[in-house]
Amino acid sequence: MSLFTNAQRVIAGGVNSPVRAFAAVGGDPIFFKSAKGAWLTAEDDRRYIDYIGSWGPMILGHCHPAVVSAVSDAAENGLSFGAPCVLETRMAEKICEIMPSIERVRMVSSGTEATMSAIRLARGHTGRDKIIKFEGCYHGHSDSLLIKAGSGALTLGVPSSPGVPAGLAEHTITLPFNDINAVNTAFAELGEQIACIIVEPIAGNMNMVPPVPGFLESLREATAEFGALLIFDEVMTGFRVAKGGAQAMYGIEPDLTTLGKIVGGGMPAAAFGGRADVMESIAPDGPVYQAGTLSGNPVAMAAGLATLEHLDMPGFYESLSASTRRLTDGLAAAADAAGIAMSTENEGGMFGFVFTDSGPVRSFDQVAAADIGRFQKFFRGMLDEGVYLAPSAFEAGFVSAAHGVDEIDATITAAEKVFATLGSNL
Ligand code: HOZ
């Protein structure tokens, strides 16, 4: 019996998160037993160059010695206290230092918890129910946010999940990403009822789609004018596209920010934070309730802190960006040489590629109209060549500091080989 078949007997769908099931690319998912640097090792001992990085957290590469040693030191002192510890304060100080828009922070255990809590806070603080999100953006799987969502929901064709009460869904307004007019129209009609906008400032759950000039600025202006809050979901982009996240890159100060992935350094930790006056509405200071048994867990704080501290190394982001650019430039050149229409994006350690001749990709409609069949063949060919890409055309990819020229160039060579089998579409 295959490992996947065995898992399916006892785990719903055989996986603990749907996109891992390979449903969109065919075949069984690979089971891994270890990881080091840029490499994953499967149960059958095959090695793969990893461009998922646990979906973002592993910016230093797998098993970075400083992170592993911080985790084992912390574990020696206790796995969980369910009470305050100084590591939490140090983590909060570090986050506030890196992202000055965050004056107060609250640690949670997952990105879903961070976005769910930020939405409740925005509603509680403003006394309004309606929220705006964008089609193809994914903010975790809480009820209000699983409407026209990206990531696994989009991959599996259930962007608006059954099980979300209609009475709740009616308060979620979904607009096209990068459509400034749609935002202004929604505020002109319903501005006084809108609690917040939540947005991935660079969308990473419908492949990778950067904001058009003026889009994020228009969100800032509309929310400020109507007394709504602007939430940047930087679970993916935080510490990833730049140390200070997309908000530092674009020079926009959101009212609230959600963080996950890198902030936990590979352990389950996430956070939300922002303006002090807004965060004061959270219990125990204020009436908006939010809590968690493992929130601020000392082992997770140690892993996250060790990771964030490493980002201060001189030239860290220059080198990471250069690696990512080398990868996307190489992939683009290989596709071009094979006569294959492909559009690529890269920022910091995050990248995307879409099989389309309509690039640059700036809308959900462009991603939705891309050649998914070609992606599936490319994915499978690359897997055969020992390159582990996200098993979905709607996910961004991640490069770590452990990806050297050797790994990047081996990936490009693999792509040249696979593209040659796909046939030109130009
Ligand atoms: N939501 C994640 C991708 N954007 C996938 C999480 C997982 O499968 O681990």
Short mmCIF file of N, CA and C in Angstrom, two decimals, residues 157-318:
data_model
loop_
_atom_site.label_atom_id
_atom_site.label_comp_id
_atom_site.label_asym_id
_atom_site.label_seq_id
_atom_site.Cartn_x
_atom_site.Cartn_y
_atom_site.Cartn_z
N GLY A 157 -11.24 24.37 -6.66
CA GLY A 157 -12.50 24.84 -7.26
C GLY A 157 -13.59 25.13 -6.25
N VAL A 158 -13.23 25.38 -4.99
CA VAL A 158 -14.24 25.77 -4.00
C VAL A 158 -13.87 27.11 -3.35
N PRO A 159 -13.72 28.16 -4.18
CA PRO A 159 -13.27 29.44 -3.59
C PRO A 159 -14.25 29.99 -2.56
N SER A 160 -15.53 29.65 -2.67
CA SER A 160 -16.50 30.05 -1.65
C SER A 160 -17.02 28.77 -1.02
N SER A 161 -16.56 28.48 0.18
CA SER A 161 -16.80 27.15 0.75
C SER A 161 -18.23 26.96 1.26
N PRO A 162 -18.82 25.77 1.01
CA PRO A 162 -20.03 25.40 1.73
C PRO A 162 -19.72 25.41 3.23
N GLY A 163 -20.72 25.69 4.02
CA GLY A 163 -20.49 25.71 5.47
C GLY A 163 -20.33 27.12 6.01
N VAL A 164 -20.17 28.08 5.11
CA VAL A 164 -20.11 29.48 5.56
C VAL A 164 -21.54 30.02 5.53
N PRO A 165 -22.10 30.39 6.68
CA PRO A 165 -23.50 30.84 6.70
C PRO A 165 -23.72 32.04 5.78
N ALA A 166 -24.83 32.01 5.03
CA ALA A 166 -25.14 33.10 4.09
C ALA A 166 -25.19 34.43 4.83
N GLY A 167 -25.71 34.39 6.08
CA GLY A 167 -25.84 35.62 6.85
C GLY A 167 -24.50 36.26 7.17
N LEU A 168 -23.46 35.44 7.18
CA LEU A 168 -22.12 35.98 7.43
C LEU A 168 -21.48 36.41 6.11
N ALA A 169 -21.66 35.55 5.09
CA ALA A 169 -21.04 35.83 3.79
C ALA A 169 -21.53 37.15 3.22
N GLU A 170 -22.77 37.52 3.55
CA GLU A 170 -23.32 38.77 2.96
C GLU A 170 -22.57 40.01 3.43
N HIS A 171 -21.80 39.85 4.50
CA HIS A 171 -21.03 41.00 5.00
C HIS A 171 -19.64 41.09 4.37
N THR A 172 -19.28 40.10 3.56
CA THR A 172 -17.98 40.14 2.88
C THR A 172 -18.17 40.64 1.45
N ILE A 173 -17.61 41.78 1.17
CA ILE A 173 -17.68 42.34 -0.19
C ILE A 173 -16.39 41.95 -0.90
N THR A 174 -16.52 41.26 -2.03
CA THR A 174 -15.33 40.83 -2.75
C THR A 174 -15.17 41.65 -4.02
N LEU A 175 -14.02 42.26 -4.18
CA LEU A 175 -13.76 43.14 -5.33
C LEU A 175 -12.58 42.59 -6.13
N PRO A 176 -12.45 42.99 -7.40
CA PRO A 176 -11.30 42.55 -8.18
C PRO A 176 -10.01 43.21 -7.66
N PHE A 177 -8.97 42.38 -7.48
CA PHE A 177 -7.67 42.87 -7.04
C PHE A 177 -7.14 43.87 -8.07
N ASN A 178 -6.57 44.94 -7.60
CA ASN A 178 -5.96 45.98 -8.45
C ASN A 178 -6.98 46.86 -9.16
N ASP A 179 -8.25 46.80 -8.76
CA ASP A 179 -9.29 47.63 -9.40
C ASP A 179 -9.64 48.81 -8.49
N ILE A 180 -8.98 49.93 -8.74
CA ILE A 180 -9.14 51.11 -7.88
C ILE A 180 -10.58 51.64 -7.96
N ASN A 181 -11.17 51.64 -9.17
CA ASN A 181 -12.53 52.16 -9.33
C ASN A 181 -13.53 51.35 -8.51
N ALA A 182 -13.36 50.03 -8.51
CA ALA A 182 -14.29 49.17 -7.76
C ALA A 182 -14.23 49.51 -6.27
N VAL A 183 -13.04 49.80 -5.77
CA VAL A 183 -12.89 50.16 -4.35
C VAL A 183 -13.61 51.47 -4.07
N ASN A 184 -13.38 52.45 -4.92
CA ASN A 184 -14.00 53.76 -4.70
C ASN A 184 -15.52 53.68 -4.81
N THR A 185 -16.01 52.86 -5.74
CA THR A 185 -17.47 52.71 -5.88
C THR A 185 -18.06 52.05 -4.64
N ALA A 186 -17.38 51.00 -4.14
CA ALA A 186 -17.89 50.31 -2.95
C ALA A 186 -17.96 51.27 -1.76
N PHE A 187 -16.93 52.10 -1.60
CA PHE A 187 -16.93 53.05 -0.48
C PHE A 187 -17.97 54.14 -0.68
N ALA A 188 -18.16 54.57 -1.94
CA ALA A 188 -19.18 55.60 -2.20
C ALA A 188 -20.56 55.08 -1.81
N GLU A 189 -20.81 53.78 -2.04
CA GLU A 189 -22.14 53.21 -1.76
C GLU A 189 -22.31 52.80 -0.30
N LEU A 190 -21.25 52.22 0.29
CA LEU A 190 -21.41 51.56 1.60
C LEU A 190 -20.38 51.99 2.63
N GLY A 191 -19.64 53.06 2.33
CA GLY A 191 -18.49 53.46 3.14
C GLY A 191 -18.73 53.47 4.64
N GLU A 192 -19.91 53.95 5.09
CA GLU A 192 -20.17 54.08 6.53
C GLU A 192 -20.36 52.72 7.21
N GLN A 193 -20.56 51.67 6.39
CA GLN A 193 -20.81 50.34 6.98
C GLN A 193 -19.56 49.45 6.95
N ILE A 194 -18.50 49.94 6.33
CA ILE A 194 -17.33 49.07 6.11
C ILE A 194 -16.35 49.16 7.28
N ALA A 195 -16.10 48.00 7.90
CA ALA A 195 -15.16 47.95 9.04
C ALA A 195 -13.73 48.01 8.57
N CYS A 196 -13.43 47.30 7.48
CA CYS A 196 -12.03 47.20 7.07
C CYS A 196 -11.90 46.69 5.64
N ILE A 197 -10.73 46.94 5.10
CA ILE A 197 -10.27 46.23 3.91
C ILE A 197 -9.16 45.31 4.38
N ILE A 198 -9.19 44.05 3.94
CA ILE A 198 -8.04 43.17 4.15
C ILE A 198 -7.48 42.81 2.78
N VAL A 199 -6.16 42.92 2.65
CA VAL A 199 -5.54 42.68 1.35
C VAL A 199 -4.15 42.07 1.53
N GLU A 200 -3.80 41.17 0.63
CA GLU A 200 -2.39 40.77 0.52
C GLU A 200 -1.75 41.85 -0.35
N PRO A 201 -0.84 42.65 0.20
CA PRO A 201 -0.32 43.77 -0.60
C PRO A 201 0.38 43.31 -1.88
N ILE A 202 0.97 42.14 -1.84
CA ILE A 202 1.37 41.44 -3.07
C ILE A 202 0.65 40.10 -2.98
N ALA A 203 -0.27 39.86 -3.90
CA ALA A 203 -1.06 38.62 -3.79
C ALA A 203 -0.16 37.42 -4.05
N GLY A 204 -0.24 36.43 -3.16
CA GLY A 204 0.62 35.25 -3.29
C GLY A 204 -0.15 33.95 -3.26
N ASN A 205 -1.47 34.07 -3.29
CA ASN A 205 -2.29 32.86 -3.26
C ASN A 205 -3.10 32.70 -4.54
N MET A 206 -2.77 33.49 -5.55
CA MET A 206 -3.29 33.27 -6.91
C MET A 206 -2.08 33.39 -7.84
N ASN A 207 -1.06 32.56 -7.55
CA ASN A 207 0.27 32.75 -8.08
C ASN A 207 0.80 34.05 -7.45
N MET A 208 1.59 34.85 -8.16
CA MET A 208 2.11 36.08 -7.53
C MET A 208 1.68 37.27 -8.38
N VAL A 209 0.91 38.16 -7.76
CA VAL A 209 0.38 39.32 -8.49
C VAL A 209 0.68 40.59 -7.69
N PRO A 210 1.62 41.41 -8.18
CA PRO A 210 1.94 42.65 -7.46
C PRO A 210 0.82 43.69 -7.65
N PRO A 211 0.80 44.69 -6.76
CA PRO A 211 -0.20 45.76 -6.91
C PRO A 211 0.18 46.69 -8.05
N VAL A 212 -0.82 47.22 -8.77
CA VAL A 212 -0.51 48.24 -9.78
C VAL A 212 -0.23 49.55 -9.04
N PRO A 213 0.56 50.46 -9.64
CA PRO A 213 0.84 51.73 -8.97
C PRO A 213 -0.48 52.42 -8.59
N GLY A 214 -0.55 52.87 -7.35
CA GLY A 214 -1.73 53.60 -6.89
C GLY A 214 -2.78 52.74 -6.21
N PHE A 215 -2.71 51.41 -6.38
CA PHE A 215 -3.77 50.56 -5.81
C PHE A 215 -3.74 50.59 -4.27
N LEU A 216 -2.58 50.31 -3.70
CA LEU A 216 -2.49 50.28 -2.23
C LEU A 216 -2.75 51.68 -1.66
N GLU A 217 -2.27 52.69 -2.37
CA GLU A 217 -2.52 54.08 -1.94
C GLU A 217 -4.02 54.37 -1.90
N SER A 218 -4.74 53.86 -2.91
CA SER A 218 -6.19 54.13 -2.95
C SER A 218 -6.90 53.43 -1.79
N LEU A 219 -6.41 52.28 -1.38
CA LEU A 219 -7.01 51.59 -0.23
C LEU A 219 -6.78 52.39 1.04
N ARG A 220 -5.55 52.94 1.14
CA ARG A 220 -5.22 53.74 2.33
C ARG A 220 -6.12 54.99 2.39
N GLU A 221 -6.27 55.63 1.25
CA GLU A 221 -7.08 56.86 1.22
C GLU A 221 -8.54 56.59 1.52
N ALA A 222 -9.11 55.57 0.88
CA ALA A 222 -10.55 55.29 1.05
C ALA A 222 -10.85 54.89 2.49
N THR A 223 -10.01 54.04 3.09
CA THR A 223 -10.27 53.61 4.47
C THR A 223 -10.14 54.79 5.42
N ALA A 224 -9.11 55.63 5.20
CA ALA A 224 -8.93 56.78 6.09
C ALA A 224 -10.12 57.73 5.99
N GLU A 225 -10.59 57.95 4.77
CA GLU A 225 -11.70 58.90 4.58
C GLU A 225 -12.98 58.41 5.26
N PHE A 226 -13.23 57.10 5.23
CA PHE A 226 -14.51 56.59 5.74
C PHE A 226 -14.40 55.98 7.14
N GLY A 227 -13.26 56.12 7.79
CA GLY A 227 -13.12 55.61 9.17
C GLY A 227 -13.07 54.09 9.23
N ALA A 228 -12.68 53.46 8.13
CA ALA A 228 -12.49 52.00 8.15
C ALA A 228 -11.01 51.71 8.39
N LEU A 229 -10.69 50.46 8.73
CA LEU A 229 -9.29 50.11 8.98
C LEU A 229 -8.71 49.40 7.75
N LEU A 230 -7.43 49.62 7.53
CA LEU A 230 -6.72 48.93 6.44
C LEU A 230 -5.85 47.84 7.06
N ILE A 231 -6.14 46.60 6.67
CA ILE A 231 -5.36 45.46 7.18
C ILE A 231 -4.49 44.92 6.05
N PHE A 232 -3.20 44.93 6.25
CA PHE A 232 -2.29 44.26 5.31
C PHE A 232 -2.05 42.84 5.83
N ASP A 233 -2.45 41.87 5.03
CA ASP A 233 -2.14 40.49 5.36
C ASP A 233 -0.74 40.20 4.82
N GLU A 234 0.22 40.27 5.73
CA GLU A 234 1.62 40.03 5.34
C GLU A 234 2.11 38.69 5.89
N VAL A 235 1.17 37.76 6.05
CA VAL A 235 1.55 36.41 6.48
C VAL A 235 2.60 35.86 5.52
N MET A 236 2.41 36.10 4.23
CA MET A 236 3.35 35.59 3.24
C MET A 236 4.47 36.60 2.94
N THR A 237 4.11 37.87 2.77
CA THR A 237 5.09 38.86 2.32
C THR A 237 5.95 39.42 3.45
N GLY A 238 5.49 39.29 4.71
CA GLY A 238 6.24 39.84 5.83
C GLY A 238 7.61 39.20 5.94
N PHE A 239 8.66 40.01 6.01
CA PHE A 239 10.07 39.56 6.11
C PHE A 239 10.50 38.78 4.86
N ARG A 240 9.66 38.69 3.87
CA ARG A 240 9.90 37.83 2.70
C ARG A 240 10.26 38.66 1.47
N VAL A 241 9.42 39.67 1.14
CA VAL A 241 9.72 40.49 -0.04
C VAL A 241 10.73 41.58 0.31
N ALA A 242 10.79 41.92 1.58
CA ALA A 242 11.77 42.87 2.14
C ALA A 242 11.70 42.63 3.65
N LYS A 243 12.70 43.08 4.37
CA LYS A 243 12.67 42.83 5.82
C LYS A 243 11.38 43.40 6.43
N GLY A 244 11.05 44.65 6.06
CA GLY A 244 9.86 45.28 6.62
C GLY A 244 8.58 44.92 5.87
N GLY A 245 8.64 43.91 5.00
CA GLY A 245 7.45 43.46 4.29
C GLY A 245 7.07 44.39 3.15
N ALA A 246 5.89 44.14 2.59
CA ALA A 246 5.42 44.95 1.46
C ALA A 246 5.14 46.38 1.90
N GLN A 247 4.75 46.57 3.16
CA GLN A 247 4.45 47.94 3.62
C GLN A 247 5.70 48.82 3.58
N ALA A 248 6.86 48.23 3.84
CA ALA A 248 8.11 49.00 3.74
C ALA A 248 8.44 49.27 2.28
N MET A 249 8.25 48.26 1.44
CA MET A 249 8.55 48.40 0.00
C MET A 249 7.74 49.51 -0.64
N TYR A 250 6.44 49.55 -0.32
CA TYR A 250 5.54 50.50 -0.98
C TYR A 250 5.31 51.77 -0.17
N GLY A 251 5.84 51.81 1.05
CA GLY A 251 5.71 53.02 1.87
C GLY A 251 4.29 53.32 2.29
N ILE A 252 3.51 52.27 2.60
CA ILE A 252 2.12 52.47 3.06
C ILE A 252 2.02 51.95 4.49
N GLU A 253 1.40 52.73 5.38
CA GLU A 253 1.22 52.29 6.77
C GLU A 253 -0.19 51.76 6.96
N PRO A 254 -0.36 50.45 7.07
CA PRO A 254 -1.71 49.93 7.37
C PRO A 254 -2.04 50.18 8.84
N ASP A 255 -3.33 50.05 9.19
CA ASP A 255 -3.72 50.19 10.60
C ASP A 255 -3.39 48.91 11.35
N LEU A 256 -3.60 47.78 10.68
CA LEU A 256 -3.29 46.48 11.28
C LEU A 256 -2.52 45.64 10.27
N THR A 257 -1.68 44.75 10.79
CA THR A 257 -0.90 43.84 9.94
C THR A 257 -1.04 42.44 10.51
N THR A 258 -1.18 41.46 9.62
CA THR A 258 -1.13 40.08 10.09
C THR A 258 0.16 39.43 9.58
N LEU A 259 0.76 38.64 10.46
CA LEU A 259 2.03 37.97 10.16
C LEU A 259 1.91 36.48 10.47
N GLY A 260 2.72 35.68 9.80
CA GLY A 260 2.75 34.24 10.05
C GLY A 260 4.02 33.71 9.43
N LYS A 261 4.05 32.45 9.13
CA LYS A 261 5.15 31.82 8.40
C LYS A 261 6.53 32.18 8.98
N ILE A 262 7.27 33.14 8.39
CA ILE A 262 8.65 33.43 8.82
C ILE A 262 8.70 33.82 10.31
N VAL A 263 7.64 34.48 10.80
CA VAL A 263 7.68 34.95 12.19
C VAL A 263 7.80 33.77 13.17
N GLY A 264 7.43 32.57 12.73
CA GLY A 264 7.56 31.39 13.58
C GLY A 264 8.78 30.55 13.23
N GLY A 265 9.54 30.96 12.22
CA GLY A 265 10.77 30.26 11.87
C GLY A 265 10.59 28.76 11.60
N GLY A 266 9.37 28.35 11.23
CA GLY A 266 9.12 26.93 10.97
C GLY A 266 8.31 26.27 12.09
N MET A 267 8.10 27.00 13.17
CA MET A 267 7.22 26.50 14.25
C MET A 267 5.87 27.21 14.11
N PRO A 268 4.81 26.65 14.71
CA PRO A 268 3.49 27.27 14.56
C PRO A 268 3.37 28.57 15.38
N ALA A 269 3.67 29.70 14.74
CA ALA A 269 3.48 31.00 15.38
C ALA A 269 3.04 32.00 14.33
N ALA A 270 2.22 32.93 14.73
CA ALA A 270 1.75 34.00 13.85
C ALA A 270 1.42 35.19 14.75
N ALA A 271 1.03 36.30 14.15
CA ALA A 271 0.80 37.50 14.95
C ALA A 271 -0.13 38.45 14.22
N PHE A 272 -0.80 39.29 14.99
CA PHE A 272 -1.45 40.45 14.39
C PHE A 272 -1.14 41.64 15.30
N GLY A 273 -1.06 42.81 14.66
CA GLY A 273 -0.72 43.99 15.45
C GLY A 273 -0.93 45.24 14.64
N GLY A 274 -0.72 46.37 15.30
CA GLY A 274 -0.91 47.64 14.59
C GLY A 274 -1.03 48.80 15.53
N ARG A 275 -1.87 49.76 15.16
CA ARG A 275 -2.04 50.99 15.94
C ARG A 275 -2.40 50.67 17.39
N ALA A 276 -1.74 51.37 18.31
CA ALA A 276 -1.98 51.08 19.74
C ALA A 276 -3.44 51.30 20.10
N ASP A 277 -4.06 52.39 19.57
CA ASP A 277 -5.44 52.68 19.97
C ASP A 277 -6.40 51.60 19.49
N VAL A 278 -6.08 50.97 18.35
CA VAL A 278 -6.93 49.89 17.85
C VAL A 278 -6.69 48.62 18.68
N MET A 279 -5.42 48.32 18.94
CA MET A 279 -5.09 47.10 19.69
C MET A 279 -5.61 47.15 21.12
N GLU A 280 -5.86 48.38 21.63
CA GLU A 280 -6.41 48.50 22.99
C GLU A 280 -7.84 47.96 23.08
N SER A 281 -8.47 47.74 21.93
CA SER A 281 -9.83 47.18 21.96
C SER A 281 -9.83 45.68 22.23
N ILE A 282 -8.63 45.07 22.21
CA ILE A 282 -8.55 43.62 22.45
C ILE A 282 -8.55 43.34 23.96
N ALA A 283 -9.24 42.25 24.37
CA ALA A 283 -9.22 41.83 25.78
C ALA A 283 -7.78 41.47 26.19
N PRO A 284 -7.31 41.79 27.39
CA PRO A 284 -8.09 42.29 28.52
C PRO A 284 -8.26 43.81 28.57
N ASP A 285 -7.54 44.58 27.71
CA ASP A 285 -7.70 46.05 27.77
C ASP A 285 -9.09 46.46 27.31
N GLY A 286 -9.59 45.78 26.27
CA GLY A 286 -10.87 46.16 25.68
C GLY A 286 -11.81 44.98 25.59
N PRO A 287 -12.95 45.18 24.91
CA PRO A 287 -14.01 44.16 24.92
C PRO A 287 -13.91 43.08 23.84
N VAL A 288 -13.00 43.24 22.85
CA VAL A 288 -12.97 42.27 21.74
C VAL A 288 -12.17 41.04 22.19
N TYR A 289 -12.85 39.88 22.23
CA TYR A 289 -12.20 38.72 22.83
C TYR A 289 -11.31 37.97 21.84
N GLN A 290 -10.21 37.50 22.35
CA GLN A 290 -9.24 36.72 21.55
C GLN A 290 -8.30 36.07 22.54
N ALA A 291 -7.99 34.76 22.32
CA ALA A 291 -7.16 34.04 23.28
C ALA A 291 -6.54 32.82 22.62
N GLY A 292 -5.59 32.16 23.31
CA GLY A 292 -5.01 30.94 22.74
C GLY A 292 -4.07 30.24 23.72
N THR A 293 -4.30 28.95 23.95
CA THR A 293 -3.49 28.19 24.90
C THR A 293 -2.00 28.22 24.53
N LEU A 294 -1.70 28.05 23.23
CA LEU A 294 -0.29 27.97 22.82
C LEU A 294 0.22 29.29 22.24
N SER A 295 -0.56 30.36 22.37
CA SER A 295 -0.11 31.66 21.85
C SER A 295 1.14 32.11 22.59
N GLY A 296 2.15 32.55 21.83
CA GLY A 296 3.40 32.99 22.45
C GLY A 296 4.21 31.83 22.99
N ASN A 297 3.98 30.64 22.46
CA ASN A 297 4.69 29.44 22.91
C ASN A 297 6.21 29.66 22.89
N PRO A 298 6.90 29.34 23.99
CA PRO A 298 8.33 29.69 24.08
C PRO A 298 9.21 29.05 23.01
N VAL A 299 8.89 27.83 22.61
CA VAL A 299 9.73 27.17 21.60
C VAL A 299 9.52 27.85 20.24
N ALA A 300 8.27 28.17 19.94
CA ALA A 300 7.98 28.87 18.68
C ALA A 300 8.59 30.27 18.68
N MET A 301 8.53 30.95 19.84
CA MET A 301 9.13 32.30 19.92
C MET A 301 10.65 32.21 19.69
N ALA A 302 11.26 31.19 20.22
CA ALA A 302 12.72 31.04 20.07
C ALA A 302 13.07 30.82 18.60
N ALA A 303 12.29 29.98 17.92
CA ALA A 303 12.56 29.71 16.49
C ALA A 303 12.37 30.98 15.67
N GLY A 304 11.28 31.69 15.95
CA GLY A 304 10.99 32.91 15.20
C GLY A 304 12.03 33.99 15.44
N LEU A 305 12.40 34.17 16.72
CA LEU A 305 13.40 35.20 17.05
C LEU A 305 14.74 34.90 16.39
N ALA A 306 15.16 33.65 16.45
CA ALA A 306 16.45 33.28 15.83
C ALA A 306 16.41 33.57 14.34
N THR A 307 15.27 33.32 13.72
CA THR A 307 15.12 33.59 12.28
C THR A 307 15.16 35.09 12.01
N LEU A 308 14.35 35.85 12.76
CA LEU A 308 14.29 37.31 12.51
C LEU A 308 15.65 37.96 12.77
N GLU A 309 16.36 37.49 13.80
CA GLU A 309 17.66 38.09 14.10
C GLU A 309 18.65 37.86 12.95
N HIS A 310 18.51 36.74 12.29
CA HIS A 310 19.42 36.42 11.19
C HIS A 310 19.20 37.32 9.98
N LEU A 311 18.00 37.87 9.88
CA LEU A 311 17.69 38.73 8.72
C LEU A 311 18.47 40.04 8.77
N ASP A 312 19.06 40.35 9.96
CA ASP A 312 19.84 41.59 10.10
C ASP A 312 21.23 41.47 9.48
N MET A 313 21.60 40.27 9.04
CA MET A 313 22.95 40.10 8.46
C MET A 313 23.12 41.03 7.26
N PRO A 314 24.26 41.74 7.19
CA PRO A 314 24.45 42.67 6.07
C PRO A 314 24.29 41.95 4.73
N GLY A 315 23.57 42.57 3.83
CA GLY A 315 23.44 42.02 2.47
C GLY A 315 22.47 40.86 2.34
N PHE A 316 21.74 40.53 3.44
CA PHE A 316 20.86 39.35 3.40
C PHE A 316 19.85 39.46 2.25
N TYR A 317 19.13 40.57 2.19
CA TYR A 317 18.06 40.68 1.18
C TYR A 317 18.61 40.91 -0.22
N GLU A 318 19.76 41.56 -0.32
CA GLU A 318 20.38 41.74 -1.65
C GLU A 318 20.70 40.37 -2.23
#
